[in-house]
mmCIF file of C-alpha atoms and ligand atoms in Angstrom:
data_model
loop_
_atom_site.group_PDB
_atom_site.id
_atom_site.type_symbol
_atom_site.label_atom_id
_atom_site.label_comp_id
_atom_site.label_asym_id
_atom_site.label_seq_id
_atom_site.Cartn_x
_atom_site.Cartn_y
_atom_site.Cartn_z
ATOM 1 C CA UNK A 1 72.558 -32.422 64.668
ATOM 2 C CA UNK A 2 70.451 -29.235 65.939
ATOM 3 C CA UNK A 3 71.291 -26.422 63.925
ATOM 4 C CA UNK A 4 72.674 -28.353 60.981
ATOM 5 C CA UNK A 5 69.682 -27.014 58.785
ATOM 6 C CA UNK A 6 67.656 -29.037 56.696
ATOM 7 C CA UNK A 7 68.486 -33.099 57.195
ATOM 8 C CA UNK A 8 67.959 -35.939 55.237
ATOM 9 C CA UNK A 9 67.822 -39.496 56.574
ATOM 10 C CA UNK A 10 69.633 -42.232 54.324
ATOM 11 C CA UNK A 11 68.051 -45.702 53.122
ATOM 12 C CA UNK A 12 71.145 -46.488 56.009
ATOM 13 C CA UNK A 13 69.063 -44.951 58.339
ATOM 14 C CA UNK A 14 71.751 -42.612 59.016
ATOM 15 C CA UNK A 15 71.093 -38.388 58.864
ATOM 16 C CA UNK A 16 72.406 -36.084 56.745
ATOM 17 C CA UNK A 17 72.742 -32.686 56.658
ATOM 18 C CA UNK A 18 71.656 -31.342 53.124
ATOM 19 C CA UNK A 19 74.356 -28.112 53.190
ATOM 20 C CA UNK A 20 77.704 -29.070 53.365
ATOM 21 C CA UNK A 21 81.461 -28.010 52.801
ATOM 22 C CA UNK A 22 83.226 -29.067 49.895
ATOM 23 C CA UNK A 23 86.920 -29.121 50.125
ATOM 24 C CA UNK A 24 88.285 -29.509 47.020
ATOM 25 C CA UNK A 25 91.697 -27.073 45.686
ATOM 26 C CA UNK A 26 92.460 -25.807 48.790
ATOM 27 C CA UNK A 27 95.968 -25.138 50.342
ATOM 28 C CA UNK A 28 96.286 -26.966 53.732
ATOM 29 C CA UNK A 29 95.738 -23.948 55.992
ATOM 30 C CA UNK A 30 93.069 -22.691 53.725
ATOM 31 C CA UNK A 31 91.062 -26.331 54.956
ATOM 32 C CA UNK A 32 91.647 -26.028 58.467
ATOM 33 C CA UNK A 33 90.053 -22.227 58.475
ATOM 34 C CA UNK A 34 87.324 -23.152 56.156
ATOM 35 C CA UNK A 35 86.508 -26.535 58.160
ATOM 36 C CA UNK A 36 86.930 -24.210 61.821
ATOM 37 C CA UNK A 37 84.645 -20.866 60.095
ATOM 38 C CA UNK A 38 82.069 -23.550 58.508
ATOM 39 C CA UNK A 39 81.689 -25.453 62.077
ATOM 40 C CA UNK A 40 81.185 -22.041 63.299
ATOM 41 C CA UNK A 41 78.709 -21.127 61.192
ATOM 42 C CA UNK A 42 76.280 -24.113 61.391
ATOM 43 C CA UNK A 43 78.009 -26.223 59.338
ATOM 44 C CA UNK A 44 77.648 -30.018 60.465
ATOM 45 C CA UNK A 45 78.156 -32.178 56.980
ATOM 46 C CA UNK A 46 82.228 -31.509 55.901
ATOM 47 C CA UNK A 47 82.877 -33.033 52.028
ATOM 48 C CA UNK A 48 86.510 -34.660 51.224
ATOM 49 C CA UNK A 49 88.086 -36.889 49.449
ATOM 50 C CA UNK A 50 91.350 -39.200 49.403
ATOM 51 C CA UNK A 51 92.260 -37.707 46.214
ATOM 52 C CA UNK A 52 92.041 -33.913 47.558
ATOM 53 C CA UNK A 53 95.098 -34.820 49.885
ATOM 54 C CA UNK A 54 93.442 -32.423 52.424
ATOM 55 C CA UNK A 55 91.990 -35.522 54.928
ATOM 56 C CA UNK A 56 94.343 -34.741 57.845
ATOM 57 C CA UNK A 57 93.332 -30.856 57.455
ATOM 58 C CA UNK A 58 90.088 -31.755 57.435
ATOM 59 C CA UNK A 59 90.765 -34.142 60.732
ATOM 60 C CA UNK A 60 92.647 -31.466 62.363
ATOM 61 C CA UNK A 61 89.630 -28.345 62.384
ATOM 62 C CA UNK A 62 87.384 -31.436 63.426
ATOM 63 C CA UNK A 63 89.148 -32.406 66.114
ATOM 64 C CA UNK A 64 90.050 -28.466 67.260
ATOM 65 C CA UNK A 65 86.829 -27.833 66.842
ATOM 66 C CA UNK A 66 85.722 -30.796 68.947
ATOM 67 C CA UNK A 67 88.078 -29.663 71.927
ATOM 68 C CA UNK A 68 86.852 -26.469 72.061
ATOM 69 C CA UNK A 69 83.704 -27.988 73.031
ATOM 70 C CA UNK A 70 81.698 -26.465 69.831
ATOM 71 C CA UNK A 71 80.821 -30.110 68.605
ATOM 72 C CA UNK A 72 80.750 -33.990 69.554
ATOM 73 C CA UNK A 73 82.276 -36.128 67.141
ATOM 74 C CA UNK A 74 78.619 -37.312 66.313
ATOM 75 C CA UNK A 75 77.045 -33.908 65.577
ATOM 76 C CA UNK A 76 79.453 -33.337 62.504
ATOM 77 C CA UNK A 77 78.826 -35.464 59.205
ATOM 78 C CA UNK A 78 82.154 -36.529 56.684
ATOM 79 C CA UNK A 79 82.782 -37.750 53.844
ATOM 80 C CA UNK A 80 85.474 -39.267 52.135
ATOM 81 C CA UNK A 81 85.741 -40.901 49.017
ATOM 82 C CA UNK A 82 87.424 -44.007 47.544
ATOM 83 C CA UNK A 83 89.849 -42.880 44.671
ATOM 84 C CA UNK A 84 89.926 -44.674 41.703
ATOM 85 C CA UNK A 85 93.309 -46.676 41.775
ATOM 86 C CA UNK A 86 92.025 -48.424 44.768
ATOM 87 C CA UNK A 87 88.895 -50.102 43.239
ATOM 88 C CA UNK A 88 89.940 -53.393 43.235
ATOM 89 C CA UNK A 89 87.971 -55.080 46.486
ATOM 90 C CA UNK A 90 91.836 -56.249 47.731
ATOM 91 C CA UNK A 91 92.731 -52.422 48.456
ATOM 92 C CA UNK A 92 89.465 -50.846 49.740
ATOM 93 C CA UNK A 93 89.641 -51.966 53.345
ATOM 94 C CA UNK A 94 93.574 -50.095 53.177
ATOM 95 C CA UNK A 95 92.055 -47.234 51.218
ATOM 96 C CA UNK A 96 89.114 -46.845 53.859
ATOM 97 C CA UNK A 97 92.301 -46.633 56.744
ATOM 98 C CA UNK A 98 94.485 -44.486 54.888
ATOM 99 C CA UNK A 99 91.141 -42.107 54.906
ATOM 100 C CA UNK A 100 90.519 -42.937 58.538
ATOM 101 C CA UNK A 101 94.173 -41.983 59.775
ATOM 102 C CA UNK A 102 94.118 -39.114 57.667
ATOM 103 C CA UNK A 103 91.365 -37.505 59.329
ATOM 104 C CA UNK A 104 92.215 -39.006 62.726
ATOM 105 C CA UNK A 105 88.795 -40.880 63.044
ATOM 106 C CA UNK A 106 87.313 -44.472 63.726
ATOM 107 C CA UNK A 107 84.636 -43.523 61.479
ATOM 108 C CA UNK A 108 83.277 -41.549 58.546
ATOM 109 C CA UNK A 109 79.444 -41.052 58.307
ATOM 110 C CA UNK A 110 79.666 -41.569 54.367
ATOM 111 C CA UNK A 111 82.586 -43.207 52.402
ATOM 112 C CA UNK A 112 81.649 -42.930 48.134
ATOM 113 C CA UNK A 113 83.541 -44.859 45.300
ATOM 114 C CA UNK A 114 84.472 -41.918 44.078
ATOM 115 C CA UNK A 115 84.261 -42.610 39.984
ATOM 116 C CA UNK A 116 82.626 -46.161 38.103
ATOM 117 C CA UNK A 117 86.132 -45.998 36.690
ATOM 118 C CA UNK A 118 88.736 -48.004 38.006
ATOM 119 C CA UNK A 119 92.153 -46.783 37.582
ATOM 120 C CA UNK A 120 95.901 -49.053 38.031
ATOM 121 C CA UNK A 121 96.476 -49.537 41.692
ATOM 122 C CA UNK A 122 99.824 -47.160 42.045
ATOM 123 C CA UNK A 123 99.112 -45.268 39.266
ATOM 124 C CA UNK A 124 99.251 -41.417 39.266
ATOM 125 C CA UNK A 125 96.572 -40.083 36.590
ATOM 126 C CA UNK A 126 97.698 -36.578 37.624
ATOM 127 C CA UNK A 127 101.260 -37.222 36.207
ATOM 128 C CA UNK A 128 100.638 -39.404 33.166
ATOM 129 C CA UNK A 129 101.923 -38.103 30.123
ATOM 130 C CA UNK A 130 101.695 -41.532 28.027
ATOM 131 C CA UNK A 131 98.441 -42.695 26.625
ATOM 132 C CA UNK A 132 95.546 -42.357 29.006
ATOM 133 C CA UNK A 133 94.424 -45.991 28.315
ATOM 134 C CA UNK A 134 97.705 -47.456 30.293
ATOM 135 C CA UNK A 135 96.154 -46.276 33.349
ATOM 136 C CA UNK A 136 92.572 -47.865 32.919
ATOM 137 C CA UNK A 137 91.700 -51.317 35.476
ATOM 138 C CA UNK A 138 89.396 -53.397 33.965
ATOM 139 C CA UNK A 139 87.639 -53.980 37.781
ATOM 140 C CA UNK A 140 84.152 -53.888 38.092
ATOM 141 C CA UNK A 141 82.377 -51.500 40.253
ATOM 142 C CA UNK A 142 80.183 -54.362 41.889
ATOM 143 C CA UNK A 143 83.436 -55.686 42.502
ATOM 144 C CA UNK A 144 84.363 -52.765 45.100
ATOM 145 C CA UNK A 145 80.630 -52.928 45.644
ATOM 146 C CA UNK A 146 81.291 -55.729 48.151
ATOM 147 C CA UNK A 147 84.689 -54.584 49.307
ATOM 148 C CA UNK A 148 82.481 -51.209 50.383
ATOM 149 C CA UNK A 149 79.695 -53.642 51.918
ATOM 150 C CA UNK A 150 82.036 -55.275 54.567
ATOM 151 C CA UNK A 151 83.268 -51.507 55.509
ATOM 152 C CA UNK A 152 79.578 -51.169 56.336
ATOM 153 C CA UNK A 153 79.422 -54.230 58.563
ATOM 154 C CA UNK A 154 82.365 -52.782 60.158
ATOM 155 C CA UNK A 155 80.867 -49.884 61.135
ATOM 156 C CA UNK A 156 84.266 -47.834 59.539
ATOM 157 C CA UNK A 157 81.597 -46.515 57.324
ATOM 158 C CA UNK A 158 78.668 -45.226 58.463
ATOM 159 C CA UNK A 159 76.546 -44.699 55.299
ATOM 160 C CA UNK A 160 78.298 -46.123 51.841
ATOM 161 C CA UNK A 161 77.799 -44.502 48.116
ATOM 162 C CA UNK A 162 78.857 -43.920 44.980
ATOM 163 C CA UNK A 163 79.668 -40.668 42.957
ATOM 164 C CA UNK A 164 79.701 -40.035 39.259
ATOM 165 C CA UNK A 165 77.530 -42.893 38.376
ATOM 166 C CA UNK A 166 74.969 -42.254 35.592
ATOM 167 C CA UNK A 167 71.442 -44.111 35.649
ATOM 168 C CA UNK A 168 72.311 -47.462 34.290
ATOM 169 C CA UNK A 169 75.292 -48.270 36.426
ATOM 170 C CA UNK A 170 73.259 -47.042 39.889
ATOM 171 C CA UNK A 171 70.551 -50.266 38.008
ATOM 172 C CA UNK A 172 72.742 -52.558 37.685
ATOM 173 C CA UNK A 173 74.445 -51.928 41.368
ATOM 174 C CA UNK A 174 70.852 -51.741 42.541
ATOM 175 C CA UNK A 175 70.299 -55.469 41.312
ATOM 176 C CA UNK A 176 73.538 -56.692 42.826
ATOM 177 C CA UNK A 177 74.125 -55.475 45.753
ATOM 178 C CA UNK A 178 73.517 -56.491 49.622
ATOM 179 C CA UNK A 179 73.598 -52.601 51.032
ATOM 180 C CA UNK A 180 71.870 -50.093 48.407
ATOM 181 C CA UNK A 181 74.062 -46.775 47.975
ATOM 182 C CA UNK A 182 72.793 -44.444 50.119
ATOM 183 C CA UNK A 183 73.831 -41.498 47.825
ATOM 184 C CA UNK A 184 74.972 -40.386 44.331
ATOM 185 C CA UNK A 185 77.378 -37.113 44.125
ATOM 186 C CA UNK A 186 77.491 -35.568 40.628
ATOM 187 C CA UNK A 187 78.251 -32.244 39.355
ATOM 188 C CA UNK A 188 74.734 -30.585 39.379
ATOM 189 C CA UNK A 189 73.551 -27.423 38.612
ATOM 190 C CA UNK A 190 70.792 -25.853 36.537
ATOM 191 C CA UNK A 191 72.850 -25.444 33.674
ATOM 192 C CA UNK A 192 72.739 -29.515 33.854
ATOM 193 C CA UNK A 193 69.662 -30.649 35.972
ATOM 194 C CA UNK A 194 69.897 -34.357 35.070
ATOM 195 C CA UNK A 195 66.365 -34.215 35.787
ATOM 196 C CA UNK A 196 65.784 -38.436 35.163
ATOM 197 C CA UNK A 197 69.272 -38.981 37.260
ATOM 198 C CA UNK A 198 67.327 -37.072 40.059
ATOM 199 C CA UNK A 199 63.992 -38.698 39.407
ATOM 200 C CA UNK A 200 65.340 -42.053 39.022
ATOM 201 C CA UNK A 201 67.356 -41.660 42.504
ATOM 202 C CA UNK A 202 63.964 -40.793 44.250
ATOM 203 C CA UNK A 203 62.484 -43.414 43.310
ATOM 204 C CA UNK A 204 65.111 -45.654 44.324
ATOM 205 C CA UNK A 205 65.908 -43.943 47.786
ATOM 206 C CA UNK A 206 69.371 -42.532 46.990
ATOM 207 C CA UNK A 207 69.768 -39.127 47.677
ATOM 208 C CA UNK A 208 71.651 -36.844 45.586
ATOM 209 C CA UNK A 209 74.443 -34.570 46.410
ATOM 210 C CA UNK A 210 75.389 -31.608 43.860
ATOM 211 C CA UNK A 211 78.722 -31.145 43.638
ATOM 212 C CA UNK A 212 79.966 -28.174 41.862
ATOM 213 C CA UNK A 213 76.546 -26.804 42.719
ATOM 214 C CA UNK A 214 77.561 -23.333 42.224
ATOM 215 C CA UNK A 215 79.155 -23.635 38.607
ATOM 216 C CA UNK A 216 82.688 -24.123 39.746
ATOM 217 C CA UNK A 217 84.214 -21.319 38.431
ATOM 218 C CA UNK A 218 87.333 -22.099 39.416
ATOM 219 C CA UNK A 219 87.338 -25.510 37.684
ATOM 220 C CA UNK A 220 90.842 -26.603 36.152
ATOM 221 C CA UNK A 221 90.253 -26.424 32.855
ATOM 222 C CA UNK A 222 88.940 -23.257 32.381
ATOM 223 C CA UNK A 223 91.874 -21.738 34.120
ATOM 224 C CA UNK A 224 94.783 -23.734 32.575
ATOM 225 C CA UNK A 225 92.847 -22.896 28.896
ATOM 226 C CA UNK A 226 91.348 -19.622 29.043
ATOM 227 C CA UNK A 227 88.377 -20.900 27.078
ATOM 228 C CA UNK A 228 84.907 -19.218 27.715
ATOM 229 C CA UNK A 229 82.239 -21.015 29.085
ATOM 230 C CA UNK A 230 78.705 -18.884 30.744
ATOM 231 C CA UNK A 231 79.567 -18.579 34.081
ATOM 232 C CA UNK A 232 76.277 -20.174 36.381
ATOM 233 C CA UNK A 233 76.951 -17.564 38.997
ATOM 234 C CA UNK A 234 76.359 -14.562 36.251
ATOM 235 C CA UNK A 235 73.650 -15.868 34.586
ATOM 236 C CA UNK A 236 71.052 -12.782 34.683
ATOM 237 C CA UNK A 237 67.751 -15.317 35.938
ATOM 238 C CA UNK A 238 69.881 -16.078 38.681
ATOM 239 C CA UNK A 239 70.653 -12.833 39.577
ATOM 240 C CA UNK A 240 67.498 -11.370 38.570
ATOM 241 C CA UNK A 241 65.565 -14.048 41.491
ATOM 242 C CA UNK A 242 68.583 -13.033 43.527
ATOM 243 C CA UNK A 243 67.182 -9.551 44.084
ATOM 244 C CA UNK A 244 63.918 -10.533 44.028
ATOM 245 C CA UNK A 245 64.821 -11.968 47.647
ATOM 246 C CA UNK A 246 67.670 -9.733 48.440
ATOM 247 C CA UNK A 247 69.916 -12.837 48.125
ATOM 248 C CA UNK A 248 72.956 -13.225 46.103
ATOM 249 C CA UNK A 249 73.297 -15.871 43.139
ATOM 250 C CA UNK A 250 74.938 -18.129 45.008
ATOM 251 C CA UNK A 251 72.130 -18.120 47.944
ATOM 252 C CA UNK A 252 69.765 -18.678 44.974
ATOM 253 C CA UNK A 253 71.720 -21.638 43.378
ATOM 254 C CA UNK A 254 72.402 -23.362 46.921
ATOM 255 C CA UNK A 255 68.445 -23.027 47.683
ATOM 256 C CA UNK A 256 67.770 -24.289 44.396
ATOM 257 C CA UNK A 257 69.603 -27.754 45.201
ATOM 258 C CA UNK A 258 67.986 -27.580 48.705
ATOM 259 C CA UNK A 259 64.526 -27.022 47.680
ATOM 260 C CA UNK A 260 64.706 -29.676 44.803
ATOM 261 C CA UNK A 261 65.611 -32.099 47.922
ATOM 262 C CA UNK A 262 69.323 -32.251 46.732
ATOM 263 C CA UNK A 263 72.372 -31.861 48.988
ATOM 264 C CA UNK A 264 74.992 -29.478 48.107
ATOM 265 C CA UNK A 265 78.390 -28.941 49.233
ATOM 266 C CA UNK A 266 79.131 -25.656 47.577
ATOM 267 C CA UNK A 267 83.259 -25.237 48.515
ATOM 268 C CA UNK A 268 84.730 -21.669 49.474
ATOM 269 C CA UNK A 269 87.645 -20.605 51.321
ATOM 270 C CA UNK A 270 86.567 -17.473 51.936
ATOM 271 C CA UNK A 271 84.927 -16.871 55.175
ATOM 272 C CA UNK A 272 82.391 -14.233 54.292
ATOM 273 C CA UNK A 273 80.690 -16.660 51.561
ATOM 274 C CA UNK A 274 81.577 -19.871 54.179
ATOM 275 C CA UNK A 275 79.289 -17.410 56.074
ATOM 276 C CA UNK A 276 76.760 -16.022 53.227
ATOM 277 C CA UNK A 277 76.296 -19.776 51.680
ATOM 278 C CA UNK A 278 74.971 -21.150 55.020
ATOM 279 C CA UNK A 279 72.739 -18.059 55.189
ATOM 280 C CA UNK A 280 69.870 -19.780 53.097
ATOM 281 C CA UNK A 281 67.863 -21.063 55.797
ATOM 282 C CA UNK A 282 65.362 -17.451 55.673
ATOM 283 C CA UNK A 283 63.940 -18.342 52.302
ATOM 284 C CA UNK A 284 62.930 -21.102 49.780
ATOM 285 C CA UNK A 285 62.465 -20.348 45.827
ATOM 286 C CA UNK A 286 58.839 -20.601 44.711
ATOM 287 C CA UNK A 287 57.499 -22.766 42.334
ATOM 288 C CA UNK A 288 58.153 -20.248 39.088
ATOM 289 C CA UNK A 289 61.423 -19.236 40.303
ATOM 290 C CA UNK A 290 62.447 -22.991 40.403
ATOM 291 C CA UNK A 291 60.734 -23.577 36.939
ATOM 292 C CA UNK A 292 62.772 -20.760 34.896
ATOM 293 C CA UNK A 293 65.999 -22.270 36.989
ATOM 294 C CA UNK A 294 64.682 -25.770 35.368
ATOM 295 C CA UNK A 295 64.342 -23.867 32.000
ATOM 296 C CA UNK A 296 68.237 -22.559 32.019
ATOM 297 C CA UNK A 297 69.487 -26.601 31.494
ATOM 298 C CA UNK A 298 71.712 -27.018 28.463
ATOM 299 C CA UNK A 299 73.428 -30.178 29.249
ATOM 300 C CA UNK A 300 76.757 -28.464 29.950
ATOM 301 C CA UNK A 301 79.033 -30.440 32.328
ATOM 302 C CA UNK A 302 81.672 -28.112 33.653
ATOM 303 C CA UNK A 303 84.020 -30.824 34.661
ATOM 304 C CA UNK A 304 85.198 -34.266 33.933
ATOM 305 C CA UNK A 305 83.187 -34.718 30.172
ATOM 306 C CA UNK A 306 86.740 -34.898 28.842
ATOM 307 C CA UNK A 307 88.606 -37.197 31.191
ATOM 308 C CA UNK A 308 88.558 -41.119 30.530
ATOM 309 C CA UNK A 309 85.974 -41.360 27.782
ATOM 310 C CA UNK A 310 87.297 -44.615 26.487
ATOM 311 C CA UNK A 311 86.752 -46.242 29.690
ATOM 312 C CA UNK A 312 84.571 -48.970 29.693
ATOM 313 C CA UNK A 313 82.859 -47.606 32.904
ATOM 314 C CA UNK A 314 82.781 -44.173 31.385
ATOM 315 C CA UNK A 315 79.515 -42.411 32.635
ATOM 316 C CA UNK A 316 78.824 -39.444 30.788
HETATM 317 N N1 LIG B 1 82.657 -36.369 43.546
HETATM 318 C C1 LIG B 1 83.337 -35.676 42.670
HETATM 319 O O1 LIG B 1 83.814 -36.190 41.647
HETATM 320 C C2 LIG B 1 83.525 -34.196 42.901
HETATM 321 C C3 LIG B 1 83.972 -33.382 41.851
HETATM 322 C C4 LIG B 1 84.095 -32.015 42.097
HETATM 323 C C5 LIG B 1 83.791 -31.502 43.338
HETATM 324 N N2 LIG B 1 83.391 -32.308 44.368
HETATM 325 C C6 LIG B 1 83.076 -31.782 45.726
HETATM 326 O O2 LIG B 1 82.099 -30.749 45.569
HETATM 327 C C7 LIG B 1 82.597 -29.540 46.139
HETATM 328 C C8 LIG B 1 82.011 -28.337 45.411
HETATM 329 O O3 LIG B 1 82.308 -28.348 44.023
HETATM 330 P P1 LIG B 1 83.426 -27.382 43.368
HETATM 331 O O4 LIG B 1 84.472 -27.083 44.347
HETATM 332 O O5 LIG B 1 83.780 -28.041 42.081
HETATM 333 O O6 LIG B 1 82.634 -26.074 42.951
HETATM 334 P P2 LIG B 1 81.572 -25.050 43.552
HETATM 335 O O7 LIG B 1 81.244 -25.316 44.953
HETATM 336 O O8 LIG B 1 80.483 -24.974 42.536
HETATM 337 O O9 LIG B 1 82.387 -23.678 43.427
HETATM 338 C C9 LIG B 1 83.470 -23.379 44.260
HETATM 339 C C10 LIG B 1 84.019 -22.037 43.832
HETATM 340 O O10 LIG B 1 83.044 -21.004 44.011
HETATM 341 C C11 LIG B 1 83.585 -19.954 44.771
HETATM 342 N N3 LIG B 1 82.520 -19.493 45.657
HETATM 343 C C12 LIG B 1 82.012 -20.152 46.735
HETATM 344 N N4 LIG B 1 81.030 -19.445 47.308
HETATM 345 C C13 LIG B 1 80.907 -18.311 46.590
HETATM 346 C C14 LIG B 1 80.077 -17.176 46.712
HETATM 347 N N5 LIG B 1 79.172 -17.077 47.691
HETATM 348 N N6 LIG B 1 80.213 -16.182 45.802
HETATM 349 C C15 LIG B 1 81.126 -16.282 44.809
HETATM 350 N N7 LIG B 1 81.957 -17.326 44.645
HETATM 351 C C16 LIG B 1 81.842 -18.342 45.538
HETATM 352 C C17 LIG B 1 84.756 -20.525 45.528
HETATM 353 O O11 LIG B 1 85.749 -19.535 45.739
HETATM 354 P P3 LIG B 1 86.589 -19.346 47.113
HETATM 355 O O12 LIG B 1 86.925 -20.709 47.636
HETATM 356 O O13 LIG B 1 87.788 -18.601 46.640
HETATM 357 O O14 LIG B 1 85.730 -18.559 48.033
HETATM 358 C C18 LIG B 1 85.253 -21.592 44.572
HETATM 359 O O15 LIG B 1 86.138 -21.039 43.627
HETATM 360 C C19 LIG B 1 84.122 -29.708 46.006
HETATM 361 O O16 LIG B 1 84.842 -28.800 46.792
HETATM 362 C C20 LIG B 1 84.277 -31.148 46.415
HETATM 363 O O17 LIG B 1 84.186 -31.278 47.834
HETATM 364 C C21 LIG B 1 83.232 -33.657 44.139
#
């Protein structure tokens, strides 16, 4: 993976590049640009998900991409994620296809349960107007635990993980499973550092990716309700240590993740910041800078605090 910037290697054994693209809200042709301008940029770790309905996108700048001789299939690192009304172990090994024929692969490098929270098999939690509760499964994430295992032994699945999973559910998976999750994706920022989630994922060898990394200002909710939240990427510290390094605030928040040995996958369609975000490889934050980043945490989760709460598998 020359030229992928800084790597991590899994408790799989697997690498990973730390940078990658995320994918999410994007129209079709805005993926297949993003995924083409991000290859050719030095991008070699591409973040999807079932759920994003953007796999075969994804697929097709991959496999351009690979026929234009610019990569192998093994230089490039994806992930895909298991969506939440497929949680019960019976439809994981069809989820993990559906993925794999999406993107046109035999393989992804990392395949996450995407939320603790199991969700009706069928069910469509985007068009549910009834009460939220109809659409909960009781199934239990060590339940798709296993389902995930035997997409391991495979080989379908490169590295396995999980995503959204707070600190006592990544425990209790610890203690019973066969494979440890190679990596927890959260929403991570330093407006929420979730400094023991990071700390306790050290210790335990699972690396952590940030996703909305950057703030996500273009989250759903603050653009179906107007309501006013500090925006990450206008916060005057990070625009202040911005200058300090002739780098913009996003530069400084994708540095921050990288030098706190967290992956990010900050998501633009836009080729200039494809371009600028990967341009982070000329400078690292020092020690103060990444202490009054620490100091700017106030706990605020941009997305999903709302969504599910009385879930039994609820993790915030
Ligand atoms: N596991 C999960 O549950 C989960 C949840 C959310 C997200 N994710 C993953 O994480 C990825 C990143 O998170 P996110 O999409 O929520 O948010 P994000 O990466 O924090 O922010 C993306 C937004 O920032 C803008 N942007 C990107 N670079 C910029 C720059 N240099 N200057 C100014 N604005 C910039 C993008 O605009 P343009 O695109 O218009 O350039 C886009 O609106 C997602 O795409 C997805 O792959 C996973």
């Amino acid at each position: 993976m020359a030229g992928a910037g800084p790597t991590a290697v899994l408790s799989s054994g697997k690498k990973m590049p730390l940078l990658g693209l995320g994918t999410w809200q994007s129209t079709s042709e805005q993926v297949i640009n993003a995924v083409k301008i991000a290859i050719d940029a030095g991008y070699r770790h591409i973040d999807t998900a079932w759920v994003y309905g953007n796999e075969k996108d994804v697929g097709q700048a991959i496999k351009e991409k690979i026929a234009e001789g610019k990569i192998k299939r093994e230089d490039v690192f994806v992930t895909t994620k298991l969506f939440s009304t497929f949680q019960r172990p019976e439809h994981v090994r069809d989820a993990m296809m559906q993925s794999l024929d999406g993107l046109g692969l035999d393989y992804v490098d990392l395949y996450l349960i995407h939320s603790p929270q199991g969700l009706k098999y069928g069910s469509n939690p985007f068009q549910h107007s009834g009460d939220v509760e109809d659409l909960f499964d009781e199934v239990d994430y060590i339940d798709t635990w296993k389902a995930m295992e035997s997409l391991a032994d495979e080989g379908l699945a490169k590295s396995i993980g999980v995503s959204n999973f707070n600190t006592q559910q990544l425990e209790r998976l610890l203690q019973n499973c066969r494979i440890k999750p190679a990596v927890n994706q959260v929403e991570l920022h330093p407006y929420l550092a979730q400094q023991q989630l990071v700390d306790f994922c050290k210790r335990n060898d699972i690396l952590v990716t940030a996703y909305s990394g950057l703030g996500a200002p273009a989250r759903p909710r603050r653009a179906q309700s107007g309501e006013e939240e500090p925006v990450l990427m206008e916060d005057p510290t990070v625009v202040e240590i911005g200058k300090k390094y002739g780098k913009s605030a996003a530069q400084v928040l994708i540095r921050y993740h990288l030098d706190r040995g967290v992956s990010v996958i900050p998501k633009s369609v836009t080729p200039s910041r494809i371009q600028a975000n990967f341009d982070v490889m000329d400078f690292s934050l020092s020690k103060e800078d990444l202490t009054s980043l620490g100091q700017l945490d106030r706990k605020l989760r941009y997305l999903g605090a709302n969504l599910f709460t009385t879930h039994k598998f609820f993790p915030f």
